[in-house]
mmCIF file of C-alpha atoms in Angstrom:
data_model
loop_
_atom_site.group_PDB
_atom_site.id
_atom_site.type_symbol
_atom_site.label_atom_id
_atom_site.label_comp_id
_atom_site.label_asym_id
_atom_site.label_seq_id
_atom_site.Cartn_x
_atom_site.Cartn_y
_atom_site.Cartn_z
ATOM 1 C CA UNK S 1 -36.755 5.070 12.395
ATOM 2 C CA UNK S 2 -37.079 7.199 9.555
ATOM 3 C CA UNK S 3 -38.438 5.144 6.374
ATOM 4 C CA UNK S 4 -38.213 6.135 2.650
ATOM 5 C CA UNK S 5 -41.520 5.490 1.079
ATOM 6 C CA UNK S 6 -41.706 7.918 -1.869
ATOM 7 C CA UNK S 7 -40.137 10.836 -4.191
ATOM 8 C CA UNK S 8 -41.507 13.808 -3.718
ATOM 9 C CA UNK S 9 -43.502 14.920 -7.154
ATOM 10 C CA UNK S 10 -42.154 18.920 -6.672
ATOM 11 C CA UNK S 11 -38.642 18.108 -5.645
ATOM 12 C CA UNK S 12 -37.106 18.941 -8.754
ATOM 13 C CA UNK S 13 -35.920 23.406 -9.244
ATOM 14 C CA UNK S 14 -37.487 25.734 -11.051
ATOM 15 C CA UNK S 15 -36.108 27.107 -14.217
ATOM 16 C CA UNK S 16 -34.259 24.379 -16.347
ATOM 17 C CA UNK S 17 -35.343 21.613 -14.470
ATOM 18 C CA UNK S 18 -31.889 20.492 -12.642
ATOM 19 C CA UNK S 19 -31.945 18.985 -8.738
ATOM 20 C CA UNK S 20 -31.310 21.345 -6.516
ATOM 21 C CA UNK S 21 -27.815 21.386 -4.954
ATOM 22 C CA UNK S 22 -27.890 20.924 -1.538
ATOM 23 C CA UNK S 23 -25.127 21.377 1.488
ATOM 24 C CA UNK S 24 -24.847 18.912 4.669
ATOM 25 C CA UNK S 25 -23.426 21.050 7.244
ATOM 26 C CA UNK S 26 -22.230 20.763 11.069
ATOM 27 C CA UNK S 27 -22.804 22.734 13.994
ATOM 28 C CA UNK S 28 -20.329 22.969 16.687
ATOM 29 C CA UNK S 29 -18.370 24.889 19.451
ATOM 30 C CA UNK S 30 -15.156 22.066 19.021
ATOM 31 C CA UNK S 31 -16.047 19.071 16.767
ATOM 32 C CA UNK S 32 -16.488 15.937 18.875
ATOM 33 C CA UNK S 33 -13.269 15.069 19.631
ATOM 34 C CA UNK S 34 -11.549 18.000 19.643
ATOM 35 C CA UNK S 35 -12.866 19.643 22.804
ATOM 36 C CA UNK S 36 -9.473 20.707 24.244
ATOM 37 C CA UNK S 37 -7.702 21.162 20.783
ATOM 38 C CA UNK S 38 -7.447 24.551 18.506
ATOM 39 C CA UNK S 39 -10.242 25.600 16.732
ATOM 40 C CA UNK S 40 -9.047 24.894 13.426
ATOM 41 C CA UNK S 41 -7.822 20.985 14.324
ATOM 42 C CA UNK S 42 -12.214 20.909 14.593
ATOM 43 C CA UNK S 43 -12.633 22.477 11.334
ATOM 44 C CA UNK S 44 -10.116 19.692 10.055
ATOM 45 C CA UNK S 45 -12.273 16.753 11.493
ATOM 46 C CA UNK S 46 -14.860 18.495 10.131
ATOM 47 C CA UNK S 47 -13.681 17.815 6.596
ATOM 48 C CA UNK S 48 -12.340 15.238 7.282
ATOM 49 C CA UNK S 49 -15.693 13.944 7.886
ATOM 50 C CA UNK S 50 -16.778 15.099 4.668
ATOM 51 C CA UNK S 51 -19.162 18.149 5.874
ATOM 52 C CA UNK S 52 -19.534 20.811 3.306
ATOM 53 C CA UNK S 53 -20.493 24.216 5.560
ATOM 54 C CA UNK S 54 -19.609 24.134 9.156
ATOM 55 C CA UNK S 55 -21.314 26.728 11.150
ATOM 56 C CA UNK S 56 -19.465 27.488 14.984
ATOM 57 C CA UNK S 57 -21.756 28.436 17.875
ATOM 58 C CA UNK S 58 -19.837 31.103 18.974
ATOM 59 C CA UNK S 59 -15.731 32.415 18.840
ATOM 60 C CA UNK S 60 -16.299 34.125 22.275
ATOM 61 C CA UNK S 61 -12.744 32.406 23.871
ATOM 62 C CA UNK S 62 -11.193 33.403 20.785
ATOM 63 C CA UNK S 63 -12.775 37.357 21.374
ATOM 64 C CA UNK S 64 -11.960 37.192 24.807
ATOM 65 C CA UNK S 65 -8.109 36.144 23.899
ATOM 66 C CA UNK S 66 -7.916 39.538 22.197
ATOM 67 C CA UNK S 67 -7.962 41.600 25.390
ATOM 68 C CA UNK S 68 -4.979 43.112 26.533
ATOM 69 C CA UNK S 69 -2.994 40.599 28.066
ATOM 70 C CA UNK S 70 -4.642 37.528 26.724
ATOM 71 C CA UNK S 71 -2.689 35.287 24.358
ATOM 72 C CA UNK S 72 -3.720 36.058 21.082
ATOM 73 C CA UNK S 73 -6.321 34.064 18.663
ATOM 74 C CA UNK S 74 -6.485 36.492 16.333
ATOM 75 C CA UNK S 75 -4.491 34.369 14.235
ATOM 76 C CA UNK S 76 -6.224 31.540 14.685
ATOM 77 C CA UNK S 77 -9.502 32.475 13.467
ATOM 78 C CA UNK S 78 -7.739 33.615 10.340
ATOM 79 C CA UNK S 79 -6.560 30.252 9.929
ATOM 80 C CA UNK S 80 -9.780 28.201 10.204
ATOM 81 C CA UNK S 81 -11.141 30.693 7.536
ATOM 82 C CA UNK S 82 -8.582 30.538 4.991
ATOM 83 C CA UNK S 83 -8.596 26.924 5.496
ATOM 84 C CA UNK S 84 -12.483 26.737 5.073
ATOM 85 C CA UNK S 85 -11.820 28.970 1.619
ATOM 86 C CA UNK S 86 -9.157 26.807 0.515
ATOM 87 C CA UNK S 87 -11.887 23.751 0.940
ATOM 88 C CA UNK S 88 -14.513 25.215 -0.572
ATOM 89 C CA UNK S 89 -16.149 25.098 2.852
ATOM 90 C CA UNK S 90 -18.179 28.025 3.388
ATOM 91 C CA UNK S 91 -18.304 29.425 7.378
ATOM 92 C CA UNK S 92 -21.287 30.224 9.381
ATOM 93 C CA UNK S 93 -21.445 31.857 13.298
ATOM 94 C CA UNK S 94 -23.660 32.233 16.076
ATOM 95 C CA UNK S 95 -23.112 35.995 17.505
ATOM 96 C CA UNK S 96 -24.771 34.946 20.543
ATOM 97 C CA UNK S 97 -27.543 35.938 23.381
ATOM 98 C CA UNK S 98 -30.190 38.461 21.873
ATOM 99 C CA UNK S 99 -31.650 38.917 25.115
ATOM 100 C CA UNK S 100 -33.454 39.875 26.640
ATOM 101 C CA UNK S 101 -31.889 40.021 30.212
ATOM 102 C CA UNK S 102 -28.918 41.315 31.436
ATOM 103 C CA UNK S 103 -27.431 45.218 30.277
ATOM 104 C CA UNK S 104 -29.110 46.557 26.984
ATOM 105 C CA UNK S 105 -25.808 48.338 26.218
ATOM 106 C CA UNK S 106 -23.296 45.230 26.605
ATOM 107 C CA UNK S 107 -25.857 42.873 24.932
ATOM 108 C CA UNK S 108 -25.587 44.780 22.165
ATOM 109 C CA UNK S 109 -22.158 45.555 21.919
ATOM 110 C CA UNK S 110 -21.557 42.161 22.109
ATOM 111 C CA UNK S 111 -23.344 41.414 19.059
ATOM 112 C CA UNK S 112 -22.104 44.142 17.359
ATOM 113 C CA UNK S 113 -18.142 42.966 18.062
ATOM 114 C CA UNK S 114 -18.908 39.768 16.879
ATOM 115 C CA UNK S 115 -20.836 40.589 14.092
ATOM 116 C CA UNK S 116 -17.677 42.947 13.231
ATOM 117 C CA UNK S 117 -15.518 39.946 13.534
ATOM 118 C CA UNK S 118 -17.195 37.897 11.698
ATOM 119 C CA UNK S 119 -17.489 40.074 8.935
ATOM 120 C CA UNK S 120 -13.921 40.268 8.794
ATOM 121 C CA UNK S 121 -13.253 36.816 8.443
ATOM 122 C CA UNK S 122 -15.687 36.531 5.410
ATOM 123 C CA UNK S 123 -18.818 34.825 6.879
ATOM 124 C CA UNK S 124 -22.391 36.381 5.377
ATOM 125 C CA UNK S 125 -24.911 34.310 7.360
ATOM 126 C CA UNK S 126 -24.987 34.690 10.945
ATOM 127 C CA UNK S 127 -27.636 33.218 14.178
ATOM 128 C CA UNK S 128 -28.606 34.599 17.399
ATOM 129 C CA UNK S 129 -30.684 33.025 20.075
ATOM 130 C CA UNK S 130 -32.679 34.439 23.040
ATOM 131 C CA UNK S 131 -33.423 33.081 26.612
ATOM 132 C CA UNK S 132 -37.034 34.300 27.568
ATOM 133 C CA UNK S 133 -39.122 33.403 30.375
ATOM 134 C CA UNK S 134 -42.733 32.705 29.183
ATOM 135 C CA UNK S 135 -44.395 33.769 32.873
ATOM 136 C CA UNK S 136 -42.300 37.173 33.184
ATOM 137 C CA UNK S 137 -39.454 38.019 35.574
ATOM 138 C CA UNK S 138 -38.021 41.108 36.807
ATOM 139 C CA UNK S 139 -35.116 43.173 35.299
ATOM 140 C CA UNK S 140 -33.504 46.084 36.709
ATOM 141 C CA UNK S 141 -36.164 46.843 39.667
ATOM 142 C CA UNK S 142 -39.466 46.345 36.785
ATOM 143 C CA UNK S 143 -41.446 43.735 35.815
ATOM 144 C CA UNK S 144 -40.716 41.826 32.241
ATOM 145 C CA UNK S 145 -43.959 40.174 31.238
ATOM 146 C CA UNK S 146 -43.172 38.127 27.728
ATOM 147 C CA UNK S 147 -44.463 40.555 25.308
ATOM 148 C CA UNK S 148 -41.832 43.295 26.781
ATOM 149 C CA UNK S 149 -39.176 40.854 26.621
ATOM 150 C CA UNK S 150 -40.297 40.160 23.472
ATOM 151 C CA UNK S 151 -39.736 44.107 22.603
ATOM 152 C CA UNK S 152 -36.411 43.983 24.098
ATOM 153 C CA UNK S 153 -34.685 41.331 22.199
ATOM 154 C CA UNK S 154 -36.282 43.474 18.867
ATOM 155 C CA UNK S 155 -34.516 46.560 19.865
ATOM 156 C CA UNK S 156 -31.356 44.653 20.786
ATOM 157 C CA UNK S 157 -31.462 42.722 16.936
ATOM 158 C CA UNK S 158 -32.316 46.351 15.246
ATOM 159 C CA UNK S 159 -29.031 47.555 16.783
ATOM 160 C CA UNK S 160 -27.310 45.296 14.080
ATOM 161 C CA UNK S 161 -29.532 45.733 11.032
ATOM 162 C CA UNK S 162 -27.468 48.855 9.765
ATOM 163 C CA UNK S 163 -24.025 46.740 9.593
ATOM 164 C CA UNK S 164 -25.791 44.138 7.813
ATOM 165 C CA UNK S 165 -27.687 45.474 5.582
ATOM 166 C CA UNK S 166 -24.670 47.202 4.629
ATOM 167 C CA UNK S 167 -22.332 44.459 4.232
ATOM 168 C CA UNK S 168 -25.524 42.419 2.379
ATOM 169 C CA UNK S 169 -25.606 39.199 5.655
ATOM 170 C CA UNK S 170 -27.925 37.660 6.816
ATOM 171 C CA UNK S 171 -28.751 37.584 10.588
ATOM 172 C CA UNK S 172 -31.020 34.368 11.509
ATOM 173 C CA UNK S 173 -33.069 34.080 14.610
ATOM 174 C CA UNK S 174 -33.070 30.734 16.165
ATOM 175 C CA UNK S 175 -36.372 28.913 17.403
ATOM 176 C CA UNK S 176 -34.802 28.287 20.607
ATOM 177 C CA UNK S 177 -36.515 26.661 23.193
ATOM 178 C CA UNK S 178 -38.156 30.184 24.736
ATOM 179 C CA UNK S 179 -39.489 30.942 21.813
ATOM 180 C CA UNK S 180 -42.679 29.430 19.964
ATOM 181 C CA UNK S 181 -42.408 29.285 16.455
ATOM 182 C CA UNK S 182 -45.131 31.769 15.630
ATOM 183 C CA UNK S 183 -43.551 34.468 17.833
ATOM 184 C CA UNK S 184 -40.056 33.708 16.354
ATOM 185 C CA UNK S 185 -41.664 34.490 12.387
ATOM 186 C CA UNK S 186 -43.741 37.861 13.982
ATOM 187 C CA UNK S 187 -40.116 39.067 14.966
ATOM 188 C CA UNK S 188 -38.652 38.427 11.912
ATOM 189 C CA UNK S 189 -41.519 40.155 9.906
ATOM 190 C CA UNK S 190 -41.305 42.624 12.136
ATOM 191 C CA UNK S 191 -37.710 43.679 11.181
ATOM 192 C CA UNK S 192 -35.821 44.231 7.694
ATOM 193 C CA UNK S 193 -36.556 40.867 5.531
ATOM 194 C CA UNK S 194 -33.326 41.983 3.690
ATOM 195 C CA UNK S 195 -31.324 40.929 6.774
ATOM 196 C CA UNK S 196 -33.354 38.897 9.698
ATOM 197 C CA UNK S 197 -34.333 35.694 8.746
ATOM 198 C CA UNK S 198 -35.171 32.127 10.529
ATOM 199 C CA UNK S 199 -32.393 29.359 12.028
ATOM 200 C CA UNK S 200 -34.855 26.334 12.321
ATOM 201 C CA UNK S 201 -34.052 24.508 15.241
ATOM 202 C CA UNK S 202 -36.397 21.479 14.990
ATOM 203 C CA UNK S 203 -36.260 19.309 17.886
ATOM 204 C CA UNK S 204 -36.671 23.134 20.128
ATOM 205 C CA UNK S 205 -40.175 22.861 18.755
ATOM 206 C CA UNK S 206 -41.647 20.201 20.895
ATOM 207 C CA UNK S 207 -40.441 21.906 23.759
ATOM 208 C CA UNK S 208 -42.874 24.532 23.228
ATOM 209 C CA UNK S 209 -45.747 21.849 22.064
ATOM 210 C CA UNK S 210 -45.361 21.980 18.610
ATOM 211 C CA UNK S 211 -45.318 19.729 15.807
ATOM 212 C CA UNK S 212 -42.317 19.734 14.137
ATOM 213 C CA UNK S 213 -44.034 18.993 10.833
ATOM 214 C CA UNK S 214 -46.534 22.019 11.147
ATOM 215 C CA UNK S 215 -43.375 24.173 11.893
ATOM 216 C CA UNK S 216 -41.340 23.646 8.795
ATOM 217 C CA UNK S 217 -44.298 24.117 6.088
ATOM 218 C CA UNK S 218 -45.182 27.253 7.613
ATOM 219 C CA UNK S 219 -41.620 28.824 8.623
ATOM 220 C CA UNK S 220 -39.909 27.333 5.535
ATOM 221 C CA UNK S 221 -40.139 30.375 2.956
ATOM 222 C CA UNK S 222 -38.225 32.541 5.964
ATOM 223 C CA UNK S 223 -35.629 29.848 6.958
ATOM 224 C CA UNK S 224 -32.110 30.665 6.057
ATOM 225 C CA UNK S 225 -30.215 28.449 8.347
ATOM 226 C CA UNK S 226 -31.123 24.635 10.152
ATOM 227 C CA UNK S 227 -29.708 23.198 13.316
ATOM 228 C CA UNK S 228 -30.694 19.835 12.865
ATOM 229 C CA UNK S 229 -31.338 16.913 15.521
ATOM 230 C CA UNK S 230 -33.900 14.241 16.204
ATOM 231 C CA UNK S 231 -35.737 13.041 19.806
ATOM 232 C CA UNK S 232 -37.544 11.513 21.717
ATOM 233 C CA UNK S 233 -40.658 12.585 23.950
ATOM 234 C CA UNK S 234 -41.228 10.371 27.284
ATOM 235 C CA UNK S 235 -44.769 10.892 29.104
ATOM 236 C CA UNK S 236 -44.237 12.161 32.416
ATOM 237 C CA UNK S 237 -47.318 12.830 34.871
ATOM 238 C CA UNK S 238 -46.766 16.411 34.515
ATOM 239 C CA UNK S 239 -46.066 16.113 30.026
ATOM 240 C CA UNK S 240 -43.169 15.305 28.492
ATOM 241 C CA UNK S 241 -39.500 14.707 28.837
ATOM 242 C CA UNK S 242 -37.733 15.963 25.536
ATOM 243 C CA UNK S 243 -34.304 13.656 24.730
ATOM 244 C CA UNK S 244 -32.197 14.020 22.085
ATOM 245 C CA UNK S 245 -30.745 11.451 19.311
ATOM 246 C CA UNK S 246 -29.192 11.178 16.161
ATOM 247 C CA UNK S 247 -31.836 12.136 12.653
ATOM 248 C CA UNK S 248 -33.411 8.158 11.962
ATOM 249 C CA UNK S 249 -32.931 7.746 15.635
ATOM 250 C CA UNK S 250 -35.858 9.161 17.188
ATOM 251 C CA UNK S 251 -39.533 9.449 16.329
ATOM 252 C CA UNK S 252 -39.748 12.499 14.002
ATOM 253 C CA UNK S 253 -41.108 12.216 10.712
ATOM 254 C CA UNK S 254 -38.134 13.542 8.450
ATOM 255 C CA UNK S 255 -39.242 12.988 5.399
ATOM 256 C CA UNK S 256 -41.902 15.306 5.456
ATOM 257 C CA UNK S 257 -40.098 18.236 7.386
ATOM 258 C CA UNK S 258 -37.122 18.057 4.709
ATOM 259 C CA UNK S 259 -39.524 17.681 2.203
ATOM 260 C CA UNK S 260 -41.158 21.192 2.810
ATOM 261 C CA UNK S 261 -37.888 22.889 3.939
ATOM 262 C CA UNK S 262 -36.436 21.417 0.536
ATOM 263 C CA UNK S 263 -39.649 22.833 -1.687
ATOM 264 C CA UNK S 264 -39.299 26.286 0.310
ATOM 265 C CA UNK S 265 -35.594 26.265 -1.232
ATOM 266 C CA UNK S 266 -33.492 25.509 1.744
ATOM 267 C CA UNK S 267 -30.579 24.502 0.852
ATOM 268 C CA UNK S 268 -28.078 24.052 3.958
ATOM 269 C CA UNK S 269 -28.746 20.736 6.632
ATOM 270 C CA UNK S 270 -26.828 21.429 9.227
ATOM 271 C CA UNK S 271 -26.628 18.945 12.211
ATOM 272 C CA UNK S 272 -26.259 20.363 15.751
ATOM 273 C CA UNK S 273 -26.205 18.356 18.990
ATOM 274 C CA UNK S 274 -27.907 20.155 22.179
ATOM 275 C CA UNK S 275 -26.945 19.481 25.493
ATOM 276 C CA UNK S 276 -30.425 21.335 26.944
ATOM 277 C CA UNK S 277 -32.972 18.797 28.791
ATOM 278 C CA UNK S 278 -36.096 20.286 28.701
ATOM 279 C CA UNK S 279 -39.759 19.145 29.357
ATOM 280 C CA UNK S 280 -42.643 20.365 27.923
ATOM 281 C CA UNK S 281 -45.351 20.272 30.902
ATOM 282 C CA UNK S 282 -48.274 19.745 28.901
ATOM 283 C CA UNK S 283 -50.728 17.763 31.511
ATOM 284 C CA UNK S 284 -49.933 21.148 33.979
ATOM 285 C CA UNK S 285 -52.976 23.482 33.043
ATOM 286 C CA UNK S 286 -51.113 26.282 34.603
ATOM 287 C CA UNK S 287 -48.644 26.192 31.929
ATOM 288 C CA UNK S 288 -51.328 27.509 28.917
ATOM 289 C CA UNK S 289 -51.136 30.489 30.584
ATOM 290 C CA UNK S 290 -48.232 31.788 28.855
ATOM 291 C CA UNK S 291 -48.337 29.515 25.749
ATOM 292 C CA UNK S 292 -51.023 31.172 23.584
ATOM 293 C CA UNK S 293 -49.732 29.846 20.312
ATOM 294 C CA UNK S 294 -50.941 25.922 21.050
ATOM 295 C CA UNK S 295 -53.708 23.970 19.228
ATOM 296 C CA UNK S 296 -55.256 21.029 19.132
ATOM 297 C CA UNK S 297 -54.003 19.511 16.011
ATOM 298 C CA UNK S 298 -50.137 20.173 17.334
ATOM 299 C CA UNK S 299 -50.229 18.925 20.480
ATOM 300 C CA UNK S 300 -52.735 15.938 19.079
ATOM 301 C CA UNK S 301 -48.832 15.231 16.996
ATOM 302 C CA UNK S 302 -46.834 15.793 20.259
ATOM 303 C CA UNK S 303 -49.031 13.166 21.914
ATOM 304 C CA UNK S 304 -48.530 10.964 18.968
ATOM 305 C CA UNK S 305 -44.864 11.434 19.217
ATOM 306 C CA UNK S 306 -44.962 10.197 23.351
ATOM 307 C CA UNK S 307 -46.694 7.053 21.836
ATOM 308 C CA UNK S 308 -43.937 6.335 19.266
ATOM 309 C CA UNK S 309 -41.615 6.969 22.153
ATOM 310 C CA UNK S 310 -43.065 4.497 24.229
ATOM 311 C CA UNK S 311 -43.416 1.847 21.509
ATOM 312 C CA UNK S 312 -39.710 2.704 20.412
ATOM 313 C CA UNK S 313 -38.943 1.854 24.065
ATOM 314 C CA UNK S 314 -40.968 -1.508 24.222
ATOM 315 C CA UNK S 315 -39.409 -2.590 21.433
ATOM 316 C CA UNK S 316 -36.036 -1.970 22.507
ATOM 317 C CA UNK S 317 -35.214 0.486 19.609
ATOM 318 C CA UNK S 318 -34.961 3.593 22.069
ATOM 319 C CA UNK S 319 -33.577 3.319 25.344
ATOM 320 C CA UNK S 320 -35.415 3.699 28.441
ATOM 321 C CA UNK S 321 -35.657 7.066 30.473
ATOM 322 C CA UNK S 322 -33.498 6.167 33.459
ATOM 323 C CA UNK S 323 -30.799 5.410 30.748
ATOM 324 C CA UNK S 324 -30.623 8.946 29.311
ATOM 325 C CA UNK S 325 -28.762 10.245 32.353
ATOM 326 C CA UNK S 326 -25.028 10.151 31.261
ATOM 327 C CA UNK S 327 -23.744 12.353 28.327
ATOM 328 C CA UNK S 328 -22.383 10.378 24.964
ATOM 329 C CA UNK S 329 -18.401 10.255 25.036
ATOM 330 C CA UNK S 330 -17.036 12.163 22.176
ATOM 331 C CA UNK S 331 -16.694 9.004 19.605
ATOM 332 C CA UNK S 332 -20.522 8.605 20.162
ATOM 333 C CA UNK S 333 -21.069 11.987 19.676
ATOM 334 C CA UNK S 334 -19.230 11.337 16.417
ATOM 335 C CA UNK S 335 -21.252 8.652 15.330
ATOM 336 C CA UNK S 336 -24.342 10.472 15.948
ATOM 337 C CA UNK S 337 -23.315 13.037 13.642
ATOM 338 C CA UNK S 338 -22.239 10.438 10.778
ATOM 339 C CA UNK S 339 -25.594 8.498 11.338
ATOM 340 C CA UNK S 340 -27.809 11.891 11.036
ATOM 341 C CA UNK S 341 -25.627 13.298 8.218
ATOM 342 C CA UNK S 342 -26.065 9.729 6.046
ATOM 343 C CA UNK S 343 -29.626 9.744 6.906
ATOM 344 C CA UNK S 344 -29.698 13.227 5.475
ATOM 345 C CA UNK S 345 -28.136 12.591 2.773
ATOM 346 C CA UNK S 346 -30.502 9.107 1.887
ATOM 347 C CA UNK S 347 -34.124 11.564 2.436
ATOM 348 C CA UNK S 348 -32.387 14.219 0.547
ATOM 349 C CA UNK S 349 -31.261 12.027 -2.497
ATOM 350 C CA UNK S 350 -34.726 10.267 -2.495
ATOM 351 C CA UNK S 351 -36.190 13.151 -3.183
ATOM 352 C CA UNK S 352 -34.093 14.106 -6.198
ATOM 353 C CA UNK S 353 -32.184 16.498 -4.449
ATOM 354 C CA UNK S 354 -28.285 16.722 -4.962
ATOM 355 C CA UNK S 355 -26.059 16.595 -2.249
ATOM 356 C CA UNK S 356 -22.720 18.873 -2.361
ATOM 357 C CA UNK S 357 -20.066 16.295 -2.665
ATOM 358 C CA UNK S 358 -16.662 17.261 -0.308
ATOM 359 C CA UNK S 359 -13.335 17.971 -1.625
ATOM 360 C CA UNK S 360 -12.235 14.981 0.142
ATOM 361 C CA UNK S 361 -13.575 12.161 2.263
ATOM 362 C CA UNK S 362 -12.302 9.193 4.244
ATOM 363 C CA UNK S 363 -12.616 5.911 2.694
ATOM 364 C CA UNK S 364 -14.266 2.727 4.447
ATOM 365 C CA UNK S 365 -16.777 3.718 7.117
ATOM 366 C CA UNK S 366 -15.279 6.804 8.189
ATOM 367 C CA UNK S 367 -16.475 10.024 7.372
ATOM 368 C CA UNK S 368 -20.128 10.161 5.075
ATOM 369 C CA UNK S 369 -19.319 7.774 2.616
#
């Protein structure tokens, strides 16, 4: 469980000396809840929840509706963002795959549509996210080793710099779980800073062996966009079994990653919850291979994260393994979200940050308060 324990001495902005205003946001494809509803009943809950940006993983069903014959969306996408106006509630959207499988030419028109869309319905920071395969695979009758796949989902992002850069958005890259964080800020740098920036997905990290900690102070100056969540790491005779929880829940050490996202000048917490269960196969010496980016000191942290997860477990703060098996119902799901958003909120205040306060809010202990 996440402890406070101290401010931080450069929390305070630059300039005149006033905290830095900060947003606590939620990620989402339908807010828990609100899986079979309309779009904009989840943008409702949302608020109603007291969340202050709300970023949606994708409006693909809504695109898709707009093909001849298809009952039209249209409409409803300009509702949730009028709505989100009206609030004060600014809008964020994932534009999808990057690559770097599957047709060049419909990858990247269907970043480009979505990008277009998006654009129309006033949003300025946008993520995409890529599904690599470290050891290579073949495409199209050649060989993909992951440096060429690596080139692939460049040209693909390029194909959208022009539109951006004109329209002054941002386009964040996500450290998904293919992706190792170092090779995820080369890309970037590699492209226009103007535009491409970095969606920091922390509890992705571990997947790849790294410490979470690490990650943040060296990505933060080039992180535009968070997808927050904590976890736990279970030892496995072949590494580690990644699990996802609520922020305070796991065995992450959050005060120190918000503490250098926050002094790198992010701004925006958002809270996502993954579905993915991945392992990290760290005892398997086959699997350094492909994962050139690993050192001593960060998988000396992953191994002290497996230890907290095991203590967490005798203790009966985290549940065992075998218990992990069956997805949350939606009003868990909820209460994830409201425990990692007020946990948020505590680290962030302790640190002489200020929190965005929503239009409205639900009284008792609904929503954030």
């Amino acid at each position: 469980m996440t402890q406070i324990t101290h401010v931080l001495p450069d929390s305070r902005a630059l300039g005149a000396g006033e905290l830095p205003e900060t947003r606590l946001g939620v990620q989402f494809t339908r807010y828990p809840g609100h899986e079979d509803r309309p779009l904009v009943e989840s943008l409702r809950a949302a608020l109603d929840d007291g969340f202050t940006l709300v970023v949606l993983n994708s409006i693909s069903a809504e695109l898709s509706s707009e093909a001849p014959g298809q009952p039209n969306k249209a409409g409803e996408l300009h509702e949730v963002a009028e709505e989100a106006r009206h609030a004060g509630v600014e809008l964020q959207l994932g534009l999808g795959c990057a690559g770097p499988f599957d047709d060049p030419a419909m990858v990247r028109a269907g970043l480009n549509r979505t990008l277009v869309r998006g654009l129309e319905l006033g949003v300025t920071e946008f993520f995409v996210y890529t599904r690599s395969i470290r050891e290579g695979a073949s495409e199209q009758g050649r060989f993909l080793d992951h440096p060429a796949q690596l080139r692939l989902i460049r040209a693909n992002l390029e194909t959208l710099a022009s539109t951006a850069r004109d329209a002054r958005v941002h386009i964040n890259v996500k450290t998904h779980e293919d992706l190792a964080s170092p090779e995820v800020h080369a890309l970037v740098q590699s492209l226009d800073p103007a535009v491409f920036g970095i969606g920091f997905d922390v509890a992705n990290l571990v997947v790849r062996g790294e410490d979470p900690v690490d990650a943040a102070r060296a990505l933060g100056p080039q992180v535009r966009m968070t997808h927050l969540e904590d976890a736990v790491l279970f030892p496995l005779p072949h590494g580690y079994r990644r699990r996802l929880r609520a922020v305070g829940e796991g065995v992450f050490d959050w005060e120190a990653i918000l503490g250098h996202l926050l002094r790198a000048g992010v701004r925006d917490f958002t809270l996502e919850q993954h579905r993915g269960k991945f392992d990290a196969p760290v005892f398997d010496r086959s699997w350094f291979t492909h994962e050139p980016h690993l050192d001593a000191a960060g998988l000396g942290q992953l191994a002290r994260l497996g230890v907290a997860t095991h203590d967490g477990v005798a203790r009966g703060r985290i549940p065992a393994l075998a218990d992990w098996d069956d997805e949350p119902a939606p009003a868990e799901r909820r209460r994830q979200l409201l425990h990692s958003a007020a946990t948020v909120r505590t680290i962030l205040t302790s640190m002489g940050a200020g929190v965005k306060k929503p239009a409205t809010i639900l009284s008792g202990e609904e929503g954030l308060s």
